[in-house]
PDB file of C-alpha atoms in Angstrom:
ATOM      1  CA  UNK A 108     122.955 116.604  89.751  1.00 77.00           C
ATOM      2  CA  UNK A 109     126.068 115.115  88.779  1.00 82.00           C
ATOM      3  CA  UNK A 110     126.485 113.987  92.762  1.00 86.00           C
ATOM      4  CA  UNK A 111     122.968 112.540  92.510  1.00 92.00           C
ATOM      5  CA  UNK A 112     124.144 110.594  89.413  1.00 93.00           C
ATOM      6  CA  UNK A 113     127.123 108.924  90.483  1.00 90.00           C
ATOM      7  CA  UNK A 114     125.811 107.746  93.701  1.00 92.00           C
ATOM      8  CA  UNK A 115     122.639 106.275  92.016  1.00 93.00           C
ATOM      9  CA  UNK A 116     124.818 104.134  89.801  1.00 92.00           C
ATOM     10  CA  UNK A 117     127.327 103.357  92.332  1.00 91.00           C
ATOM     11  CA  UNK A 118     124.031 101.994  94.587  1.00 91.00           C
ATOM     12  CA  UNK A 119     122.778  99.902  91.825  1.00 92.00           C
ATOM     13  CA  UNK A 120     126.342  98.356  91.359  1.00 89.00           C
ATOM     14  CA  UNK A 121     126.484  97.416  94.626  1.00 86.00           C
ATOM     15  CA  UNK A 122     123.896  93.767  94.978  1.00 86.00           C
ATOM     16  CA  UNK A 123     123.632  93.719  98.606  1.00 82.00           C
ATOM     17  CA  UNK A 124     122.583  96.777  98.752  1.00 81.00           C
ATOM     18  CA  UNK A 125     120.358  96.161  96.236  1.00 87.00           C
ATOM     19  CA  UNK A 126     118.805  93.349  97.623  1.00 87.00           C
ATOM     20  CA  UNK A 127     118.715  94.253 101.319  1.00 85.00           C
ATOM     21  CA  UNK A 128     116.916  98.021 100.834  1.00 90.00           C
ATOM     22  CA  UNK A 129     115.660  98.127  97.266  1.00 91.00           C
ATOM     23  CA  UNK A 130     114.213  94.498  97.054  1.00 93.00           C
ATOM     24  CA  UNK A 131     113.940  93.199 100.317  1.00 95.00           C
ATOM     25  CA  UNK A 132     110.364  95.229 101.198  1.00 96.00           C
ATOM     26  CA  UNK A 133     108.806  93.779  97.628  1.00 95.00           C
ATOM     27  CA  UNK A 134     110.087  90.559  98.342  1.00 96.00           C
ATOM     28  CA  UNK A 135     108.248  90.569 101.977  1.00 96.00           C
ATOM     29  CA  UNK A 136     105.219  91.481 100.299  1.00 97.00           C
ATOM     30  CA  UNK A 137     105.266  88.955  98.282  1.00 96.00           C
ATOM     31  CA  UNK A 138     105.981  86.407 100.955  1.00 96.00           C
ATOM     32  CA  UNK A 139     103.498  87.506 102.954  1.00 95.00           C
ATOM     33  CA  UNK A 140     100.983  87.564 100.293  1.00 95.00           C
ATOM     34  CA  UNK A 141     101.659  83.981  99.282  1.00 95.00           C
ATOM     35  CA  UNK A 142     101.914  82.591 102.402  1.00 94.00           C
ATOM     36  CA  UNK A 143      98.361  83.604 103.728  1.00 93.00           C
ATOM     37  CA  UNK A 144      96.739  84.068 100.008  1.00 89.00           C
ATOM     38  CA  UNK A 145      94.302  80.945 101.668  1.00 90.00           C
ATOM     39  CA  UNK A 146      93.871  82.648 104.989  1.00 90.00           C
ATOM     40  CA  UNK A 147      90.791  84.546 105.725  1.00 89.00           C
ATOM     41  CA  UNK A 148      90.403  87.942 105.669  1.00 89.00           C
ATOM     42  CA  UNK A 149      91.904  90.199 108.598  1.00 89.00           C
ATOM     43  CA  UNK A 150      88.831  92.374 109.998  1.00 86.00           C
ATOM     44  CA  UNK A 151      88.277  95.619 112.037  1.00 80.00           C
ATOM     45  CA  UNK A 152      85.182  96.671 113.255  1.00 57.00           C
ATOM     46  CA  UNK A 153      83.628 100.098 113.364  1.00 49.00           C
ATOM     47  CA  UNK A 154      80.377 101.691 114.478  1.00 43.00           C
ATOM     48  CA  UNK A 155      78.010 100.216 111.111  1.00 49.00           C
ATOM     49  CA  UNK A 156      79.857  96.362 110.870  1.00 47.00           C
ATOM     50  CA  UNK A 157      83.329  95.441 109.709  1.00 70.00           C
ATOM     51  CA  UNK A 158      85.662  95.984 107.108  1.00 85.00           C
ATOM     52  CA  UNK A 159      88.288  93.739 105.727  1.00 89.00           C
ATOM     53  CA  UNK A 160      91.376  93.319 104.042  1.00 93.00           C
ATOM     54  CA  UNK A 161      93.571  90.456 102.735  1.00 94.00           C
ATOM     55  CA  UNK A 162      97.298  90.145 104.043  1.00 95.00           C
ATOM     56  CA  UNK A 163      98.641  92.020 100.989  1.00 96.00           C
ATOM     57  CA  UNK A 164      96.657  95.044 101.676  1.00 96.00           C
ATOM     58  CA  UNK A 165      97.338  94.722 105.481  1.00 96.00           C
ATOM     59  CA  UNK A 166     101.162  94.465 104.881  1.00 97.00           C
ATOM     60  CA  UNK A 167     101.890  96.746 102.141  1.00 98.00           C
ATOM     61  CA  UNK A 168     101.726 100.251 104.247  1.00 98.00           C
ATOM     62  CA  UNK A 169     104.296  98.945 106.953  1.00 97.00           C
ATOM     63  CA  UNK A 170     106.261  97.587 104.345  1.00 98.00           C
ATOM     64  CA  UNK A 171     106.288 101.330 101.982  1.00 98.00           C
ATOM     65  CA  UNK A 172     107.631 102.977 105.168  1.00 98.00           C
ATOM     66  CA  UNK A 173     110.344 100.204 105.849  1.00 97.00           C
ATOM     67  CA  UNK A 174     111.598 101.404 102.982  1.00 97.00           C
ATOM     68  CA  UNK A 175     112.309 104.595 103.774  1.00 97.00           C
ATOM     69  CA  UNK A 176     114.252 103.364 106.743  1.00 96.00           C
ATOM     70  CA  UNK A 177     116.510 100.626 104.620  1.00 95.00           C
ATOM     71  CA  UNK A 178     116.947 103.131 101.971  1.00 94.00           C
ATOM     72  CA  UNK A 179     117.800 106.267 104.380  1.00 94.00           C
ATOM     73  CA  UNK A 180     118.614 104.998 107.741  1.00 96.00           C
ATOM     74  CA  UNK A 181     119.963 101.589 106.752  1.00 94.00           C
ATOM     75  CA  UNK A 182     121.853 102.136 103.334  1.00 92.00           C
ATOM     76  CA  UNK A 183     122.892 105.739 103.881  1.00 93.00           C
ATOM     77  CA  UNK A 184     124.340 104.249 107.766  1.00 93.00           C
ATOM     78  CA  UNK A 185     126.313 101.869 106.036  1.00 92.00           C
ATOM     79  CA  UNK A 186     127.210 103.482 102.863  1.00 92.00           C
ATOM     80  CA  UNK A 187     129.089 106.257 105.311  1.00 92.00           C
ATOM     81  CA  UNK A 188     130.558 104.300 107.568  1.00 91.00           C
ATOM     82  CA  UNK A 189     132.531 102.078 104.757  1.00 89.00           C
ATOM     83  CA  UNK A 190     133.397 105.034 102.762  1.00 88.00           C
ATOM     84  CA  UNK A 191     135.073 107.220 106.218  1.00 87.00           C
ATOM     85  CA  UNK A 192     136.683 103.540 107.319  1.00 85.00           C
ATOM     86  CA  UNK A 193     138.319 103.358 103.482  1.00 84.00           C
ATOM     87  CA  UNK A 194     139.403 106.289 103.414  1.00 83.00           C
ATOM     88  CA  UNK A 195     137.100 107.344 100.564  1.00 82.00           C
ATOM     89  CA  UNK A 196     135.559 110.282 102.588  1.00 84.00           C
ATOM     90  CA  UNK A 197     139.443 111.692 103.842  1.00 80.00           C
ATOM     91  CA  UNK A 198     139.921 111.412 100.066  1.00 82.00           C
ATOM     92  CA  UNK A 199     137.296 113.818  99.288  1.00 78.00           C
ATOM     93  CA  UNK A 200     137.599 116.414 102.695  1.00 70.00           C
ATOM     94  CA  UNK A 201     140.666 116.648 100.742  1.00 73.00           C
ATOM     95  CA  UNK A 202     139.284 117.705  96.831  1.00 73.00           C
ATOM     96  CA  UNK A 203     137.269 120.981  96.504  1.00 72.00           C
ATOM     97  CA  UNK A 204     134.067 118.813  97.011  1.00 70.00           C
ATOM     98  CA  UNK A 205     132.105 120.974  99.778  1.00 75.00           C
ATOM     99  CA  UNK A 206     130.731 118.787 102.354  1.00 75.00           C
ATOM    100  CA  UNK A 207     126.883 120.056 100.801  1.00 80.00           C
ATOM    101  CA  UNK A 208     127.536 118.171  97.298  1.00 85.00           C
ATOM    102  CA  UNK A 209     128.252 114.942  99.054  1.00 86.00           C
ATOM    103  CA  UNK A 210     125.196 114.903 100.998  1.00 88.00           C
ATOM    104  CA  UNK A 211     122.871 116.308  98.348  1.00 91.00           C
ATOM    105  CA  UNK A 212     124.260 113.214  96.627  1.00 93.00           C
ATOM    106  CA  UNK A 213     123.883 110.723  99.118  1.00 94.00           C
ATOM    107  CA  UNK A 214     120.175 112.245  99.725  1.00 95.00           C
ATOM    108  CA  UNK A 215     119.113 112.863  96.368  1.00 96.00           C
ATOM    109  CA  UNK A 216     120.058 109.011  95.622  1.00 96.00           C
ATOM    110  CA  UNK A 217     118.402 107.931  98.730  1.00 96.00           C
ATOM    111  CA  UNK A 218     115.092 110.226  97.062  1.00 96.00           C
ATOM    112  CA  UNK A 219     115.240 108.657  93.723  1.00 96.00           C
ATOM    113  CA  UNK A 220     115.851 104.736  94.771  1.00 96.00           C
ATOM    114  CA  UNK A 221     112.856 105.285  96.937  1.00 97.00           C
ATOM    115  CA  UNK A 222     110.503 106.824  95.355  1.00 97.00           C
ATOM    116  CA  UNK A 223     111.334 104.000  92.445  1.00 96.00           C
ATOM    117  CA  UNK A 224     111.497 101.138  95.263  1.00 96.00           C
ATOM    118  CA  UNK A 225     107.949 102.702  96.590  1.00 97.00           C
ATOM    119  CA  UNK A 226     106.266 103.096  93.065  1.00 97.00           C
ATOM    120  CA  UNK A 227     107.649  99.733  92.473  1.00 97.00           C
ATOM    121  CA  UNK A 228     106.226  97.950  95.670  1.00 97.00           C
ATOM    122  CA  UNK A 229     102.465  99.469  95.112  1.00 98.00           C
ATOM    123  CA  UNK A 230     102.252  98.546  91.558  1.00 98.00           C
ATOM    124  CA  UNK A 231     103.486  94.850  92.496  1.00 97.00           C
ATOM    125  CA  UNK A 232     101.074  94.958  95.268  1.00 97.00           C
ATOM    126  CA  UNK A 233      98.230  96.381  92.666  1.00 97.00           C
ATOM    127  CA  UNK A 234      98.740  94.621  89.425  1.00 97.00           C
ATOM    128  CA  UNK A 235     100.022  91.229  90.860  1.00 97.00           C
ATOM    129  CA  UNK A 236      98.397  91.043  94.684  1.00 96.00           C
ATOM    130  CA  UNK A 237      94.851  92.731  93.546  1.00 96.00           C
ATOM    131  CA  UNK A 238      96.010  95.415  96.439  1.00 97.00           C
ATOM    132  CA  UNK A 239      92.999  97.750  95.416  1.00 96.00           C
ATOM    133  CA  UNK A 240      94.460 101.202  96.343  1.00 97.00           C
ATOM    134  CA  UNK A 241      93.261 104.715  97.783  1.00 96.00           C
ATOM    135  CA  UNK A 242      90.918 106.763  95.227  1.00 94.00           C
ATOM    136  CA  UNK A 243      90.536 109.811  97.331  1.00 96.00           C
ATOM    137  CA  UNK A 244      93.144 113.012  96.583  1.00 97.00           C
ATOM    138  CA  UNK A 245      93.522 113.471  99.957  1.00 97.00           C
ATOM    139  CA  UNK A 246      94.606 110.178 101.139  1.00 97.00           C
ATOM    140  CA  UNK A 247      97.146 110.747  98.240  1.00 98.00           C
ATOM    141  CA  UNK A 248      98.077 114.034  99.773  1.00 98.00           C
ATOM    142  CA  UNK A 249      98.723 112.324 102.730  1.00 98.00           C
ATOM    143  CA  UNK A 250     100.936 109.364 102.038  1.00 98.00           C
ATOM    144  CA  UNK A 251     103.225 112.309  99.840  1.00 98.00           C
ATOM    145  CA  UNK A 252     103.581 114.145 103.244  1.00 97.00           C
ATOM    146  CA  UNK A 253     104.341 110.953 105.177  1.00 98.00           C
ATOM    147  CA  UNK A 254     106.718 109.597 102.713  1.00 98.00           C
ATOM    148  CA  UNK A 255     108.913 112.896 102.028  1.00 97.00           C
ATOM    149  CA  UNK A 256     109.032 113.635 105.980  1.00 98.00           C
ATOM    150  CA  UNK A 257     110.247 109.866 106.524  1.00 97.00           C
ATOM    151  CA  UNK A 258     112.624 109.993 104.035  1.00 97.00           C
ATOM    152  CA  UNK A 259     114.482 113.296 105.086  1.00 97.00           C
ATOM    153  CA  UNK A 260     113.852 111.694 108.733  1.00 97.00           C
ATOM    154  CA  UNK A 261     115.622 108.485 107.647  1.00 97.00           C
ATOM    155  CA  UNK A 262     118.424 110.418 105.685  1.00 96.00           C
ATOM    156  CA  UNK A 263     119.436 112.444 108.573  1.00 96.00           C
ATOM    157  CA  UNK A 264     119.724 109.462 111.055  1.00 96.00           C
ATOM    158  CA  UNK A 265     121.296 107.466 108.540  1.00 95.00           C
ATOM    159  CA  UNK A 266     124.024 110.567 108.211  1.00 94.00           C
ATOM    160  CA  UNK A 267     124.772 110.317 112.325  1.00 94.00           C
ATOM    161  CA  UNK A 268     124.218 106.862 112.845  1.00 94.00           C
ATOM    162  CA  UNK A 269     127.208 106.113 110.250  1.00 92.00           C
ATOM    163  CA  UNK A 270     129.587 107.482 113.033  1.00 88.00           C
ATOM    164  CA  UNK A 271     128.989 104.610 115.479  1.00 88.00           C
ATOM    165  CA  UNK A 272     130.757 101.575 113.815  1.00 87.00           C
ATOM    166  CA  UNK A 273     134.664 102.326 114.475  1.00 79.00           C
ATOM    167  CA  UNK A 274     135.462  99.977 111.323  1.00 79.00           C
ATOM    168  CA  UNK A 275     133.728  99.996 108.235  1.00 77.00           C
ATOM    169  CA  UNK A 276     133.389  96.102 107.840  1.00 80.00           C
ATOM    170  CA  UNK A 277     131.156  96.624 111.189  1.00 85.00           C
ATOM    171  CA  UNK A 278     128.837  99.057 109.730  1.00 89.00           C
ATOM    172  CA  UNK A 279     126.435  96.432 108.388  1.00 89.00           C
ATOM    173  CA  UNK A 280     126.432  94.459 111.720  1.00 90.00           C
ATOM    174  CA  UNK A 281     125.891  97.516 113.963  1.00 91.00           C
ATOM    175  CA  UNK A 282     123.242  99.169 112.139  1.00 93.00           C
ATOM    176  CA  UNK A 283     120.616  96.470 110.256  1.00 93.00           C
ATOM    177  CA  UNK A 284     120.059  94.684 114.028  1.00 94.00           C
ATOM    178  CA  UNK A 285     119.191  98.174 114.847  1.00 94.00           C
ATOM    179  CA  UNK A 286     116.550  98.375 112.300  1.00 95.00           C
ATOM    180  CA  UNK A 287     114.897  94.873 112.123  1.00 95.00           C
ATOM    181  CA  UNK A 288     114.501  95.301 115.652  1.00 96.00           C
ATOM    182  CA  UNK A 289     112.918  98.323 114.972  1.00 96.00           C
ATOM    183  CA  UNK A 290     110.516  96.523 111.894  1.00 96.00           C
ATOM    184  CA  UNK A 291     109.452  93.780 114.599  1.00 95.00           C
ATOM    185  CA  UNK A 292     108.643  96.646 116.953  1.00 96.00           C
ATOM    186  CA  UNK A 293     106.854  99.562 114.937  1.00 96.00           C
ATOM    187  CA  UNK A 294     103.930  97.484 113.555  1.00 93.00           C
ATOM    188  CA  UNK A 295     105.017  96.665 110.259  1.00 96.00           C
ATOM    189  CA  UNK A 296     104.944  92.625 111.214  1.00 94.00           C
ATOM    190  CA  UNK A 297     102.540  91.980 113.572  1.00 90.00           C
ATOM    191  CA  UNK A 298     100.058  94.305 114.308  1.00 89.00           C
ATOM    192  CA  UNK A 299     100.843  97.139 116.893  1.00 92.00           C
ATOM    193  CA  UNK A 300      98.763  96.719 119.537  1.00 89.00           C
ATOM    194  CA  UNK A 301      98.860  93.264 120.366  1.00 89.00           C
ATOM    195  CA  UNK A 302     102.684  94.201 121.220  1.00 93.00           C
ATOM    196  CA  UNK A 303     102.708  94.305 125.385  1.00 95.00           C
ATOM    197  CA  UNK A 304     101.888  98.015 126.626  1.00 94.00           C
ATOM    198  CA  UNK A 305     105.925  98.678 127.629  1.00 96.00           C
ATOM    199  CA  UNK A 306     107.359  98.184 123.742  1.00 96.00           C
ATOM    200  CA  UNK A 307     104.568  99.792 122.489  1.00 96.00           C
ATOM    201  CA  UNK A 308     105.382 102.601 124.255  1.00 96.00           C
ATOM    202  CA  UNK A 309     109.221 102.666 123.657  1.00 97.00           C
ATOM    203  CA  UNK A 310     108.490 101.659 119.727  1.00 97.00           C
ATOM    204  CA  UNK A 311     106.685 104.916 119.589  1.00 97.00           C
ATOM    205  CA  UNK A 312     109.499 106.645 120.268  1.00 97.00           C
ATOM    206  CA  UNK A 313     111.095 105.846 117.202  1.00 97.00           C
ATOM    207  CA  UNK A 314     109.841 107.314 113.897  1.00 97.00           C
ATOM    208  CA  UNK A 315     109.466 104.091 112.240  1.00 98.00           C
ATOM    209  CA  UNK A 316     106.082 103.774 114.325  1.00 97.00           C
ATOM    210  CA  UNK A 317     105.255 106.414 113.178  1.00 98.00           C
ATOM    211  CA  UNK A 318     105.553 106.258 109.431  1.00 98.00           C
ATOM    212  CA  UNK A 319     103.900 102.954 109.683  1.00 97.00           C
ATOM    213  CA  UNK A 320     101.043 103.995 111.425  1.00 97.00           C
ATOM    214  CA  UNK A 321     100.826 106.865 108.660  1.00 97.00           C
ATOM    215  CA  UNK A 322     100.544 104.723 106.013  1.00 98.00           C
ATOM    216  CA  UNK A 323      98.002 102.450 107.161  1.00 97.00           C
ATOM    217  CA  UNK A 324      95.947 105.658 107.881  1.00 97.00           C
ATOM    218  CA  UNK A 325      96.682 105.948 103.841  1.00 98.00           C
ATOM    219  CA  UNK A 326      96.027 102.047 102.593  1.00 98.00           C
ATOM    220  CA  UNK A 327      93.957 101.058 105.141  1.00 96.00           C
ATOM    221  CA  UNK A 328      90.256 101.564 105.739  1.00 93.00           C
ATOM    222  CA  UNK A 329      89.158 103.885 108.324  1.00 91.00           C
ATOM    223  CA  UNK A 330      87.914 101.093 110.260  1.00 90.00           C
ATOM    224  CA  UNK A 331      90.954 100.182 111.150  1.00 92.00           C
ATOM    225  CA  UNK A 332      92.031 103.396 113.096  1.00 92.00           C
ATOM    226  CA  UNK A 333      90.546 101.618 115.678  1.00 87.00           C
ATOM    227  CA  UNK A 334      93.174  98.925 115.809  1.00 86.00           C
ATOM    228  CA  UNK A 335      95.638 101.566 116.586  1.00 90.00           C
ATOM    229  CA  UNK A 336      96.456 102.853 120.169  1.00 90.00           C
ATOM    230  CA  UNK A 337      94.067 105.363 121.172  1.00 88.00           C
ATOM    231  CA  UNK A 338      91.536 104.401 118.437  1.00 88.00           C
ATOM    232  CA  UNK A 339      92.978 107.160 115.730  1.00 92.00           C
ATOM    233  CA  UNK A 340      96.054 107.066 113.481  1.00 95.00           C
ATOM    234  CA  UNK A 341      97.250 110.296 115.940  1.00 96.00           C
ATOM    235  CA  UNK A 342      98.576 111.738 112.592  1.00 97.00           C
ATOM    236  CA  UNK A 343      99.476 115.034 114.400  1.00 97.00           C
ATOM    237  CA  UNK A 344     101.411 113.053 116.806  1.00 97.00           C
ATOM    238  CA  UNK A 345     103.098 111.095 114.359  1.00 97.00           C
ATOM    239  CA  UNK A 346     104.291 114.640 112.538  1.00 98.00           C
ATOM    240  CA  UNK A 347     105.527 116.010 115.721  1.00 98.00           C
ATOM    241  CA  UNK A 348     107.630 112.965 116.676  1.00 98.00           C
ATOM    242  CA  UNK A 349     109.168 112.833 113.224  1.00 98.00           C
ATOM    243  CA  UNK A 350     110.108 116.644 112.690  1.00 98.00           C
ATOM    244  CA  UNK A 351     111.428 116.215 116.408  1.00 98.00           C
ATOM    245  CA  UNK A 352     113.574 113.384 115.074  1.00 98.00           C
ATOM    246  CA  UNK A 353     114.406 115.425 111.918  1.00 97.00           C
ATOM    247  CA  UNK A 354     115.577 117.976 114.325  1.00 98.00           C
ATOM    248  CA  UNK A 355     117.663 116.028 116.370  1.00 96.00           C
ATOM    249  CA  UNK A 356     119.206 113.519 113.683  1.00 95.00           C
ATOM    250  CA  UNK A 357     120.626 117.184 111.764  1.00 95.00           C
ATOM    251  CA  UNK A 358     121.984 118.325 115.175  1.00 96.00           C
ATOM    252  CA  UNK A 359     123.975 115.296 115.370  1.00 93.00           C
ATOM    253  CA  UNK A 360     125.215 115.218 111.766  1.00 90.00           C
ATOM    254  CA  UNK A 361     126.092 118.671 112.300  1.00 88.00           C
ATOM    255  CA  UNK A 362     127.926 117.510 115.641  1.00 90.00           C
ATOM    256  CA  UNK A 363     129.023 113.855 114.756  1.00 85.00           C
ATOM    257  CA  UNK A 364     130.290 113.901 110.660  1.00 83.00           C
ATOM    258  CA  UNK A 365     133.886 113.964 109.676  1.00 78.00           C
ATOM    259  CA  UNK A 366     135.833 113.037 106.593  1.00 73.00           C
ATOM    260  CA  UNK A 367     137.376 110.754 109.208  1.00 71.00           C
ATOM    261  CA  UNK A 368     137.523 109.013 112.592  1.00 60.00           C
ATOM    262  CA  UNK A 369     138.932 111.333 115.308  1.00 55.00           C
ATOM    263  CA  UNK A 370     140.898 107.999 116.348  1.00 46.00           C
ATOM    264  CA  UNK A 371     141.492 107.289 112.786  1.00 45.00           C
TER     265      UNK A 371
END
């Protein structure tokens, strides 16, 4: 708990990341919702007429599971790969520290900031946007699985995607291309499947897709399953590629993590 502590404040100390994980998905919203609150409706039809939401409804869901991929993938990416070039991380592989403490830090801070940058974003979108949200337990059920499987998805990749940048001043320039691309991709900006058929199909590959697609199926009408590829939210699908890439991203930590660059 102590772990958890210290990284929490030493996250909120640090603005940019502040700004470009915690903030940046509420201040989308909030773009987004300004900048088409005169725009009609956007509409999906089903078998008895249409349903309907307004952009901040539309947006939010892609926007709750961006943040698990800023705050895990993103932050966690960068955080690492500053603190091995700085020698922060040979500093500690040298204390009594076991490896376990630092990443039950890094994760549990990674769990707290986002279920506060997540509680944060719906009650923006609810109190200030008129977002009206789910009702049913089940739906509720639902976005809890989604989100705690994205996170721990997003923490692990995070973990072996900080080995990539040799120099820790080319963390932040390696890894956020690698995940706006990835926003732009998965459905969280424009809607999925007017992508062309070829990046749809290598977006859903990556779990970001995936979590997006879950949350609509959360935030979303019904209706609007059939806007998604196949005409369902394929929420079995989705929970197969993401434990896959749970799987793999801890193989690679397990493989990939030092205190410090082999070449170091």
């Amino acid at each position: 708990m102590n772990r958890i502590t210290y990284e929490i404040r030493s996250y909120f100390r640090a603005p940019d990341a502040v700004f470009f994980t915690f903030l940046f998905p509420i201040i989308m919203l909030a773009l987004f919702s300004v900048a088409f609150s005169s725009a009609a409706d956007i509409r999906a039809g089903d078998a008895n007429g249409t349903a309907s939401v307004d952009y901040a409804t539309y947006y939010l869901p892609g926007l709750v599971a961006t943040g698990f991929l800023l705050s895990g993938t993103q932050s966690l990416g960068v955080d690492i790969a500053t603190e091995r070039s700085d020698g922060t991380l040979k500093r500690l592989g040298g204390t009594p520290l076991p490896v376990l403490s630092y990443f039950i830090g890094k994760i549990g801070m990674v769990l707290v900031t986002t279920i506060l940058q997540t509680a944060l974003l719906i009650g923006i979108a609810s109190i200030v946007f008129g977002v009206d949200l789910p009702t049913a337990p089940e739906k509720w059920a639902r976005f809890a699985g989604v989100m705690l499987l994205g996170i721990a998805t997003s923490c692990v990749l995070g973990i072996a995607i900080s080995a990539l940048p040799r120099e820790g001043r080319r963390a932040t320039a390696t890894i956020v291309p690698v995940v706006l691309v990835l926003q732009f991709i998965s459905g969280v900006y424009l809607p999925f499947t007017q992508l062309p058929a070829w990046l749809q199909d290598v977006a859903s590959v990556f779990p970001l897709r995936w979590m997006a697609s879950g949350m609509r199926s959360v935030f979303l009408p019904d209706a609007f399953a059939s806007a998604e590829p196949g005409g369902s939210w394929q929420l079995g699908l989705g929970t197969l590629v993401l434990v896959a890439w749970l799987v793999l991203g801890t193989v690679a930590c397990v493989l990939t993590f030092r205190w410090n660059r082999k070449d170091a």
